[in-house]
Amino acid sequence: VALLIPDGARRVLDVGCGAGLFLEQLRADRRDGRPDQHMLLRVEGVEPDPVAAAAATQRLDAVYEGVLDEAIAAQLPDAAYDVIVLSDVLEHAVAPDRLLALLAPKLAPPHGRFAVSIPNMRFWSEFARPYLDGSWDYAPHGVRDRTHLRWYTLASFLAMAAACCDLVVPDDTPPLRVHFGDDHKLPVDLAHALAPIVGQNEAAALYDESDVRQFLVALVPRRTTT
């Protein structure tokens, strides 16, 4: 997710920050030998777990304890954050579109952005293959984590973000894919068999994404795509 955070970001909010380790390390990395204009000056977090939130207060400049809702959103300053991090958060949300809508006004114009990571439901070895062979069930972790409430392909996630808040991928930061390698891919023969059903382009896209366990996506309001 750090790859999605521009060098010039000076104030970052991490929603679901845990103990604050990610932003603590990011700030240290961004201070190491960099000029003042590229320093990450203020890091803040939102964390529902009280033990983790207490630990985060030792590392971050501000921590808002609780599940992000209207009450916590009202405590966050408007138009303040260069980046809002949502790392493996939206798939746990009852209403991820509402969560994005609460946070979008908190982005600092003109270049504020979300940095999001989401699991890929097209990941063949962990999601699609167990579905087809009948062994699909929730798991302690991973794409089928039992605490996940939402499932996304890259296309469905981008459609949700656009529909709820007019958020789009910025021109300078295309989505990043966390590939796990050919051992995790959809079998080529199955991709070929699907082509007459779903179309050649869709079958090719499915094959290409089938070893992607996670997408890293930057999102900005449509007016700031350039």
Short mmCIF file of C-alpha atoms in Angstrom, two decimals:
data_model
loop_
_atom_site.label_atom_id
_atom_site.label_comp_id
_atom_site.label_asym_id
_atom_site.label_seq_id
_atom_site.Cartn_x
_atom_site.Cartn_y
_atom_site.Cartn_z
CA VAL A 1 0.00 0.00 0.00
CA ALA A 2 2.94 2.34 0.60
CA LEU A 3 3.51 2.29 -3.16
CA LEU A 4 0.20 4.14 -3.57
CA ILE A 5 1.19 6.99 -1.23
CA PRO A 6 2.87 9.87 -3.10
CA ASP A 7 6.20 11.21 -1.85
CA GLY A 8 4.62 14.60 -1.25
CA ALA A 9 1.95 13.31 1.15
CA ARG A 10 2.22 15.18 4.44
CA ARG A 11 -0.89 14.03 6.31
CA VAL A 12 -2.21 10.46 6.16
CA LEU A 13 -5.14 8.70 7.83
CA ASP A 14 -5.14 4.91 8.19
CA VAL A 15 -8.62 3.45 8.71
CA GLY A 16 -8.20 0.15 10.54
CA CYS A 17 -4.72 1.14 11.66
CA GLY A 18 -4.24 -1.66 14.19
CA ALA A 19 -1.37 -0.79 16.50
CA GLY A 20 -0.15 1.94 14.14
CA LEU A 21 2.92 0.07 12.92
CA PHE A 22 2.39 0.74 9.22
CA LEU A 23 2.24 4.53 9.47
CA GLU A 24 4.96 4.64 12.09
CA GLN A 25 7.31 2.85 9.69
CA LEU A 26 6.14 4.86 6.69
CA ARG A 27 6.86 8.13 8.48
CA ALA A 28 10.31 6.91 9.49
CA ASP A 29 11.05 5.84 5.92
CA ARG A 30 9.85 9.13 4.49
CA ARG A 31 12.00 11.13 6.92
CA ASP A 32 15.19 9.25 6.11
CA GLY A 33 17.34 11.66 4.10
CA ARG A 34 14.43 13.45 2.46
CA PRO A 35 14.02 17.23 2.15
CA ASP A 36 11.41 18.87 4.34
CA GLN A 37 8.86 19.20 1.54
CA HIS A 38 8.72 15.40 1.19
CA MET A 39 8.42 14.57 4.89
CA LEU A 40 5.31 12.84 6.15
CA LEU A 41 4.48 15.18 9.01
CA ARG A 42 1.26 13.88 10.56
CA VAL A 43 -0.12 10.36 10.75
CA GLU A 44 -3.50 9.44 12.24
CA GLY A 45 -5.61 6.31 12.57
CA VAL A 46 -9.06 4.91 13.17
CA GLU A 47 -9.17 1.57 15.00
CA PRO A 48 -12.15 -0.36 16.46
CA ASP A 49 -10.15 -2.64 18.76
CA PRO A 50 -9.47 -0.83 22.05
CA VAL A 51 -6.22 -2.67 22.80
CA ALA A 52 -4.80 -1.96 19.34
CA ALA A 53 -6.05 1.62 19.48
CA ALA A 54 -4.26 2.17 22.80
CA ALA A 55 -1.03 0.85 21.28
CA ALA A 56 -1.49 3.09 18.23
CA THR A 57 -1.67 6.19 20.42
CA GLN A 58 2.02 5.60 21.22
CA ARG A 59 2.94 5.74 17.54
CA LEU A 60 0.50 8.06 15.78
CA ASP A 61 -0.38 11.72 16.24
CA ALA A 62 -4.10 11.01 16.71
CA VAL A 63 -6.18 7.85 17.04
CA TYR A 64 -9.97 7.70 16.82
CA GLU A 65 -11.22 4.58 18.59
CA GLY A 66 -14.26 2.83 17.17
CA VAL A 67 -15.81 1.60 13.94
CA LEU A 68 -15.85 4.43 11.44
CA ASP A 69 -19.40 5.78 11.38
CA GLU A 70 -21.05 9.19 11.22
CA ALA A 71 -19.95 10.06 14.77
CA ILE A 72 -16.27 9.33 14.15
CA ALA A 73 -16.39 10.88 10.67
CA ALA A 74 -17.67 14.08 12.26
CA GLN A 75 -14.50 14.22 14.36
CA LEU A 76 -12.24 14.04 11.31
CA PRO A 77 -11.36 17.35 9.69
CA ASP A 78 -12.73 18.02 6.21
CA ALA A 79 -10.40 18.49 3.23
CA ALA A 80 -7.40 17.58 5.39
CA TYR A 81 -5.80 14.29 4.31
CA ASP A 82 -3.44 13.81 1.41
CA VAL A 83 -4.05 10.05 1.63
CA ILE A 84 -6.64 7.90 3.39
CA VAL A 85 -5.51 4.27 3.67
CA LEU A 86 -8.07 1.45 3.56
CA SER A 87 -5.90 -1.65 3.70
CA ASP A 88 -8.03 -4.81 3.73
CA VAL A 89 -10.92 -2.89 5.27
CA LEU A 90 -13.76 -2.53 2.78
CA GLU A 91 -14.38 -6.26 2.44
CA HIS A 92 -15.22 -6.29 6.17
CA ALA A 93 -17.70 -3.40 5.95
CA VAL A 94 -21.47 -3.84 5.99
CA ALA A 95 -21.82 -0.82 3.70
CA PRO A 96 -18.47 -0.09 2.00
CA ASP A 97 -20.06 2.50 -0.28
CA ARG A 98 -21.27 4.41 2.77
CA LEU A 99 -17.80 4.21 4.31
CA LEU A 100 -16.25 5.75 1.20
CA ALA A 101 -18.94 8.43 1.14
CA LEU A 102 -18.17 9.39 4.76
CA LEU A 103 -14.45 9.64 4.03
CA ALA A 104 -14.42 11.30 0.60
CA PRO A 105 -15.00 14.84 2.01
CA LYS A 106 -11.93 14.35 4.22
CA LEU A 107 -9.56 14.22 1.21
CA ALA A 108 -7.47 17.36 0.72
CA PRO A 109 -8.03 18.98 -2.66
CA PRO A 110 -6.82 18.96 -5.31
CA HIS A 111 -4.76 15.75 -5.09
CA GLY A 112 -6.05 13.84 -2.05
CA ARG A 113 -6.56 10.14 -2.67
CA PHE A 114 -7.53 6.81 -1.20
CA ALA A 115 -4.98 3.99 -1.03
CA VAL A 116 -6.96 0.75 -0.98
CA SER A 117 -6.12 -2.94 -0.89
CA ILE A 118 -8.81 -5.52 -1.61
CA PRO A 119 -8.75 -9.31 -2.04
CA ASN A 120 -9.58 -10.67 -5.49
CA MET A 121 -12.50 -13.09 -5.68
CA ARG A 122 -11.11 -14.34 -9.01
CA PHE A 123 -8.09 -15.80 -7.23
CA TRP A 124 -8.29 -19.32 -8.59
CA SER A 125 -6.59 -21.51 -6.00
CA GLU A 126 -8.25 -19.99 -2.95
CA PHE A 127 -11.67 -18.83 -4.11
CA ALA A 128 -12.84 -20.03 -7.54
CA ARG A 129 -11.52 -23.61 -7.55
CA PRO A 130 -13.01 -24.51 -4.12
CA TYR A 131 -16.32 -23.07 -5.38
CA LEU A 132 -16.29 -25.29 -8.46
CA ASP A 133 -15.18 -28.50 -6.72
CA GLY A 134 -17.70 -28.07 -3.90
CA SER A 135 -15.20 -27.57 -1.08
CA TRP A 136 -15.77 -23.82 -0.70
CA ASP A 137 -16.08 -22.66 2.89
CA TYR A 138 -14.92 -19.75 5.01
CA ALA A 139 -11.33 -19.83 6.25
CA PRO A 140 -9.39 -18.33 9.18
CA HIS A 141 -7.62 -15.91 6.83
CA GLY A 142 -7.08 -15.05 3.17
CA VAL A 143 -9.61 -14.34 0.41
CA ARG A 144 -12.25 -16.54 2.12
CA ASP A 145 -11.66 -15.02 5.56
CA ARG A 146 -14.72 -15.73 7.69
CA THR A 147 -14.98 -12.03 8.64
CA HIS A 148 -15.35 -10.90 5.02
CA LEU A 149 -18.78 -9.53 4.19
CA ARG A 150 -18.09 -8.30 0.64
CA TRP A 151 -16.41 -9.88 -2.39
CA TYR A 152 -14.92 -7.99 -5.32
CA THR A 153 -13.35 -8.36 -8.69
CA LEU A 154 -11.33 -5.33 -9.73
CA ALA A 155 -14.09 -4.29 -12.12
CA SER A 156 -16.88 -4.62 -9.54
CA PHE A 157 -14.88 -2.68 -6.95
CA LEU A 158 -14.18 0.19 -9.35
CA ALA A 159 -17.85 0.26 -10.36
CA MET A 160 -18.91 0.52 -6.71
CA ALA A 161 -16.44 3.35 -6.01
CA ALA A 162 -17.59 5.28 -9.07
CA ALA A 163 -21.28 4.79 -8.33
CA CYS A 164 -21.14 5.84 -4.68
CA CYS A 165 -18.68 8.73 -4.75
CA ASP A 166 -17.57 9.33 -8.35
CA LEU A 167 -14.14 7.96 -7.44
CA VAL A 168 -11.84 6.83 -10.24
CA VAL A 169 -8.30 5.54 -10.70
CA PRO A 170 -5.85 8.44 -11.20
CA ASP A 171 -3.93 8.56 -14.45
CA ASP A 172 -0.57 8.48 -12.67
CA THR A 173 -1.23 5.38 -10.52
CA PRO A 174 -2.74 2.34 -12.25
CA PRO A 175 -3.93 -0.56 -10.04
CA LEU A 176 -1.19 -2.88 -8.82
CA ARG A 177 -1.64 -6.66 -8.79
CA VAL A 178 -0.16 -9.03 -6.24
CA HIS A 179 0.51 -12.12 -8.37
CA PHE A 180 1.10 -15.52 -6.76
CA GLY A 181 2.44 -17.28 -9.87
CA ASP A 182 1.41 -19.83 -12.47
CA ASP A 183 0.75 -22.56 -9.89
CA HIS A 184 -2.27 -20.55 -8.76
CA LYS A 185 -3.68 -19.78 -12.21
CA LEU A 186 -6.85 -21.05 -13.82
CA PRO A 187 -6.00 -24.02 -16.08
CA VAL A 188 -5.48 -22.86 -19.65
CA ASP A 189 -7.84 -25.53 -21.02
CA LEU A 190 -10.62 -24.26 -18.76
CA ALA A 191 -10.00 -20.67 -19.88
CA HIS A 192 -10.30 -21.82 -23.52
CA ALA A 193 -13.50 -23.72 -22.73
CA LEU A 194 -15.04 -20.64 -21.14
CA ALA A 195 -14.27 -18.37 -24.11
CA PRO A 196 -17.36 -19.35 -26.16
CA ILE A 197 -19.53 -18.77 -23.08
CA VAL A 198 -18.23 -15.49 -21.66
CA GLY A 199 -16.31 -14.18 -24.67
CA GLN A 200 -12.66 -14.33 -25.62
CA ASN A 201 -11.71 -11.07 -23.91
CA GLU A 202 -13.44 -11.96 -20.64
CA ALA A 203 -11.88 -15.42 -20.57
CA ALA A 204 -8.45 -13.90 -21.18
CA ALA A 205 -9.03 -11.35 -18.40
CA LEU A 206 -10.14 -14.10 -16.02
CA TYR A 207 -7.01 -16.10 -16.79
CA ASP A 208 -4.79 -13.05 -16.33
CA GLU A 209 -6.31 -12.22 -12.92
CA SER A 210 -6.66 -15.77 -11.65
CA ASP A 211 -3.33 -15.76 -9.75
CA VAL A 212 -3.90 -12.26 -8.31
CA ARG A 213 -4.65 -12.55 -4.61
CA GLN A 214 -4.92 -8.83 -3.96
CA PHE A 215 -5.34 -5.54 -5.80
CA LEU A 216 -3.79 -2.27 -4.64
CA VAL A 217 -5.86 0.63 -5.93
CA ALA A 218 -5.56 4.41 -5.71
CA LEU A 219 -8.82 6.32 -6.00
CA VAL A 220 -9.44 10.04 -6.46
CA PRO A 221 -12.50 12.20 -7.07
CA ARG A 222 -13.11 12.35 -10.82
CA ARG A 223 -12.18 16.04 -11.05
CA THR A 224 -8.56 15.27 -10.05
CA THR A 225 -7.75 12.41 -12.43
CA THR A 226 -5.06 14.37 -14.28
#
